[in-house]
Amino acid sequence: MRGLPVFLKNYRQYRRLASGAAGTLPVTKVTPYFFHDRWAPAGQAQGQYFHQDLLIAREIYRRNPQRHLDVGSRVDGFCAHVATFRLIEIVDIRPMPSAVPNMVYRQGDILSGQLRDLGTTDSLYCLHTLEHIGLGRYGDPIDPLGHETAFRNLAGLVAPGGLFYFSYRDWE
């Protein structure tokens, strides 16, 4: 709440300066996060997710596989990095309502075995996904050994000589 007085002062000043001025942007929406933006960092360029995504995106760029398949990554993270320089095929159990250039999306469940229909790939990325499988968090079925089934299903997608970029987070 320390930002509330500053926000209100700035809001009043903006309204006063904008009144009658052509081309000013209207202030139509005020939400609580506006109150702390002044003290928030520009972003979080740290942590294992951030650095892992950049490391593997660079590796995929360098290796230039014929086909790259991603399972379960955030579209606004790793997938976006890779889509800037190549086509990326994405599989997730959740729907993706928007079409994005250089991204081919397929909805699929890695527990069901339906991924076999995709054929094999020489490059597969699945980082920090399997520890979530089998918990029902994303609409997947509850299965205490779901991560093992998912790993086997994913490994079966990698063509001989292909690379499987994999990691998980131990929650203990």
PDB file of N, CA and C in Angstrom, residues 132-172:
ATOM      1  N   HIS A 132       5.021 -32.579 -12.638  1.00  0.00           N
ATOM      2  CA  HIS A 132       3.624 -32.150 -12.506  1.00  0.00           C
ATOM      3  C   HIS A 132       2.640 -33.209 -13.009  1.00  0.00           C
ATOM      4  N   ILE A 133       3.140 -34.201 -13.731  1.00  0.00           N
ATOM      5  CA  ILE A 133       2.281 -35.193 -14.370  1.00  0.00           C
ATOM      6  C   ILE A 133       1.736 -36.181 -13.336  1.00  0.00           C
ATOM      7  N   GLY A 134       0.442 -36.472 -13.454  1.00  0.00           N
ATOM      8  CA  GLY A 134      -0.213 -37.425 -12.578  1.00  0.00           C
ATOM      9  C   GLY A 134      -0.834 -36.806 -11.337  1.00  0.00           C
ATOM     10  N   LEU A 135      -0.730 -35.488 -11.213  1.00  0.00           N
ATOM     11  CA  LEU A 135      -1.276 -34.788 -10.043  1.00  0.00           C
ATOM     12  C   LEU A 135      -2.662 -34.199 -10.309  1.00  0.00           C
ATOM     13  N   GLY A 136      -3.090 -34.207 -11.570  1.00  0.00           N
ATOM     14  CA  GLY A 136      -4.388 -33.646 -11.925  1.00  0.00           C
ATOM     15  C   GLY A 136      -4.381 -32.140 -12.054  1.00  0.00           C
ATOM     16  N   ARG A 137      -3.238 -31.523 -11.870  1.00  0.00           N
ATOM     17  CA  ARG A 137      -3.135 -30.051 -11.854  1.00  0.00           C
ATOM     18  C   ARG A 137      -3.562 -29.408 -13.173  1.00  0.00           C
ATOM     19  N   TYR A 138      -3.271 -30.057 -14.279  1.00  0.00           N
ATOM     20  CA  TYR A 138      -3.564 -29.476 -15.582  1.00  0.00           C
ATOM     21  C   TYR A 138      -4.672 -30.209 -16.323  1.00  0.00           C
ATOM     22  N   GLY A 139      -5.400 -31.053 -15.608  1.00  0.00           N
ATOM     23  CA  GLY A 139      -6.450 -31.828 -16.242  1.00  0.00           C
ATOM     24  C   GLY A 139      -6.018 -33.235 -16.590  1.00  0.00           C
ATOM     25  N   ASP A 140      -4.793 -33.587 -16.231  1.00  0.00           N
ATOM     26  CA  ASP A 140      -4.308 -34.940 -16.468  1.00  0.00           C
ATOM     27  C   ASP A 140      -4.887 -35.873 -15.409  1.00  0.00           C
ATOM     28  N   PRO A 141      -4.964 -37.168 -15.702  1.00  0.00           N
ATOM     29  CA  PRO A 141      -5.516 -38.101 -14.713  1.00  0.00           C
ATOM     30  C   PRO A 141      -4.582 -38.249 -13.505  1.00  0.00           C
ATOM     31  N   ILE A 142      -5.162 -38.501 -12.344  1.00  0.00           N
ATOM     32  CA  ILE A 142      -4.371 -38.747 -11.141  1.00  0.00           C
ATOM     33  C   ILE A 142      -3.663 -40.092 -11.300  1.00  0.00           C
ATOM     34  N   ASP A 143      -2.353 -40.072 -11.162  1.00  0.00           N
ATOM     35  CA  ASP A 143      -1.553 -41.286 -11.318  1.00  0.00           C
ATOM     36  C   ASP A 143      -0.219 -41.064 -10.615  1.00  0.00           C
ATOM     37  N   PRO A 144      -0.012 -41.685  -9.433  1.00  0.00           N
ATOM     38  CA  PRO A 144       1.232 -41.486  -8.694  1.00  0.00           C
ATOM     39  C   PRO A 144       2.496 -41.868  -9.465  1.00  0.00           C
ATOM     40  N   LEU A 145       2.364 -42.715 -10.467  1.00  0.00           N
ATOM     41  CA  LEU A 145       3.511 -43.096 -11.293  1.00  0.00           C
ATOM     42  C   LEU A 145       3.424 -42.463 -12.686  1.00  0.00           C
ATOM     43  N   GLY A 146       2.626 -41.429 -12.804  1.00  0.00           N
ATOM     44  CA  GLY A 146       2.440 -40.762 -14.091  1.00  0.00           C
ATOM     45  C   GLY A 146       3.729 -40.235 -14.687  1.00  0.00           C
ATOM     46  N   HIS A 147       4.610 -39.731 -13.843  1.00  0.00           N
ATOM     47  CA  HIS A 147       5.878 -39.203 -14.349  1.00  0.00           C
ATOM     48  C   HIS A 147       6.707 -40.295 -15.036  1.00  0.00           C
ATOM     49  N   GLU A 148       6.650 -41.528 -14.510  1.00  0.00           N
ATOM     50  CA  GLU A 148       7.396 -42.621 -15.134  1.00  0.00           C
ATOM     51  C   GLU A 148       6.794 -43.005 -16.480  1.00  0.00           C
ATOM     52  N   THR A 149       5.481 -43.101 -16.530  1.00  0.00           N
ATOM     53  CA  THR A 149       4.799 -43.408 -17.793  1.00  0.00           C
ATOM     54  C   THR A 149       5.090 -42.317 -18.816  1.00  0.00           C
ATOM     55  N   ALA A 150       4.989 -41.073 -18.401  1.00  0.00           N
ATOM     56  CA  ALA A 150       5.241 -39.950 -19.306  1.00  0.00           C
ATOM     57  C   ALA A 150       6.673 -39.981 -19.829  1.00  0.00           C
ATOM     58  N   PHE A 151       7.628 -40.275 -18.964  1.00  0.00           N
ATOM     59  CA  PHE A 151       9.026 -40.328 -19.396  1.00  0.00           C
ATOM     60  C   PHE A 151       9.220 -41.408 -20.467  1.00  0.00           C
ATOM     61  N   ARG A 152       8.668 -42.570 -20.222  1.00  0.00           N
ATOM     62  CA  ARG A 152       8.782 -43.653 -21.225  1.00  0.00           C
ATOM     63  C   ARG A 152       8.136 -43.234 -22.547  1.00  0.00           C
ATOM     64  N   ASN A 153       6.951 -42.620 -22.467  1.00  0.00           N
ATOM     65  CA  ASN A 153       6.272 -42.187 -23.694  1.00  0.00           C
ATOM     66  C   ASN A 153       7.091 -41.147 -24.445  1.00  0.00           C
ATOM     67  N   LEU A 154       7.702 -40.221 -23.719  1.00  0.00           N
ATOM     68  CA  LEU A 154       8.525 -39.191 -24.362  1.00  0.00           C
ATOM     69  C   LEU A 154       9.793 -39.785 -24.966  1.00  0.00           C
ATOM     70  N   ALA A 155      10.462 -40.631 -24.204  1.00  0.00           N
ATOM     71  CA  ALA A 155      11.702 -41.244 -24.704  1.00  0.00           C
ATOM     72  C   ALA A 155      11.443 -42.017 -25.994  1.00  0.00           C
ATOM     73  N   GLY A 156      10.255 -42.592 -26.120  1.00  0.00           N
ATOM     74  CA  GLY A 156       9.905 -43.325 -27.333  1.00  0.00           C
ATOM     75  C   GLY A 156       9.741 -42.442 -28.557  1.00  0.00           C
ATOM     76  N   LEU A 157       9.660 -41.139 -28.361  1.00  0.00           N
ATOM     77  CA  LEU A 157       9.531 -40.211 -29.487  1.00  0.00           C
ATOM     78  C   LEU A 157      10.872 -39.804 -30.082  1.00  0.00           C
ATOM     79  N   VAL A 158      11.954 -40.055 -29.367  1.00  0.00           N
ATOM     80  CA  VAL A 158      13.272 -39.608 -29.809  1.00  0.00           C
ATOM     81  C   VAL A 158      13.874 -40.613 -30.779  1.00  0.00           C
ATOM     82  N   ALA A 159      14.161 -40.139 -31.979  1.00  0.00           N
ATOM     83  CA  ALA A 159      14.746 -40.990 -33.021  1.00  0.00           C
ATOM     84  C   ALA A 159      16.167 -41.386 -32.621  1.00  0.00           C
ATOM     85  N   PRO A 160      16.662 -42.514 -33.131  1.00  0.00           N
ATOM     86  CA  PRO A 160      18.061 -42.878 -32.858  1.00  0.00           C
ATOM     87  C   PRO A 160      18.993 -41.723 -33.228  1.00  0.00           C
ATOM     88  N   GLY A 161      19.881 -41.392 -32.298  1.00  0.00           N
ATOM     89  CA  GLY A 161      20.807 -40.284 -32.521  1.00  0.00           C
ATOM     90  C   GLY A 161      20.228 -38.922 -32.169  1.00  0.00           C
ATOM     91  N   GLY A 162      18.933 -38.885 -31.813  1.00  0.00           N
ATOM     92  CA  GLY A 162      18.308 -37.613 -31.447  1.00  0.00           C
ATOM     93  C   GLY A 162      18.651 -37.214 -30.024  1.00  0.00           C
ATOM     94  N   LEU A 163      18.284 -35.994 -29.670  1.00  0.00           N
ATOM     95  CA  LEU A 163      18.551 -35.476 -28.331  1.00  0.00           C
ATOM     96  C   LEU A 163      17.253 -35.239 -27.571  1.00  0.00           C
ATOM     97  N   PHE A 164      17.243 -35.627 -26.319  1.00  0.00           N
ATOM     98  CA  PHE A 164      16.109 -35.440 -25.411  1.00  0.00           C
ATOM     99  C   PHE A 164      16.600 -34.518 -24.296  1.00  0.00           C
ATOM    100  N   TYR A 165      16.183 -33.262 -24.352  1.00  0.00           N
ATOM    101  CA  TYR A 165      16.525 -32.293 -23.315  1.00  0.00           C
ATOM    102  C   TYR A 165      15.504 -32.445 -22.200  1.00  0.00           C
ATOM    103  N   PHE A 166      15.978 -32.906 -21.047  1.00  0.00           N
ATOM    104  CA  PHE A 166      15.071 -33.237 -19.961  1.00  0.00           C
ATOM    105  C   PHE A 166      15.623 -32.761 -18.621  1.00  0.00           C
ATOM    106  N   SER A 167      14.737 -32.247 -17.778  1.00  0.00           N
ATOM    107  CA  SER A 167      15.094 -31.985 -16.381  1.00  0.00           C
ATOM    108  C   SER A 167      13.798 -31.956 -15.572  1.00  0.00           C
ATOM    109  N   TYR A 168      13.962 -32.016 -14.285  1.00  0.00           N
ATOM    110  CA  TYR A 168      12.811 -31.931 -13.400  1.00  0.00           C
ATOM    111  C   TYR A 168      13.256 -31.248 -12.121  1.00  0.00           C
ATOM    112  N   ARG A 169      12.292 -30.825 -11.357  1.00  0.00           N
ATOM    113  CA  ARG A 169      12.580 -30.205 -10.072  1.00  0.00           C
ATOM    114  C   ARG A 169      12.155 -31.170  -8.969  1.00  0.00           C
ATOM    115  N   ASP A 170      13.080 -31.436  -8.080  1.00  0.00           N
ATOM    116  CA  ASP A 170      12.809 -32.293  -6.934  1.00  0.00           C
ATOM    117  C   ASP A 170      12.127 -31.431  -5.872  1.00  0.00           C
ATOM    118  N   TRP A 171      10.925 -31.768  -5.514  1.00  0.00           N
ATOM    119  CA  TRP A 171      10.133 -30.930  -4.603  1.00  0.00           C
ATOM    120  C   TRP A 171      10.371 -31.252  -3.124  1.00  0.00           C
ATOM    121  N   GLU A 172      11.292 -32.151  -2.808  1.00  0.00           N
ATOM    122  CA  GLU A 172      11.538 -32.490  -1.402  1.00  0.00           C
ATOM    123  C   GLU A 172      12.255 -31.368  -0.701  1.00  0.00           C
TER     124      GLU A 172
END
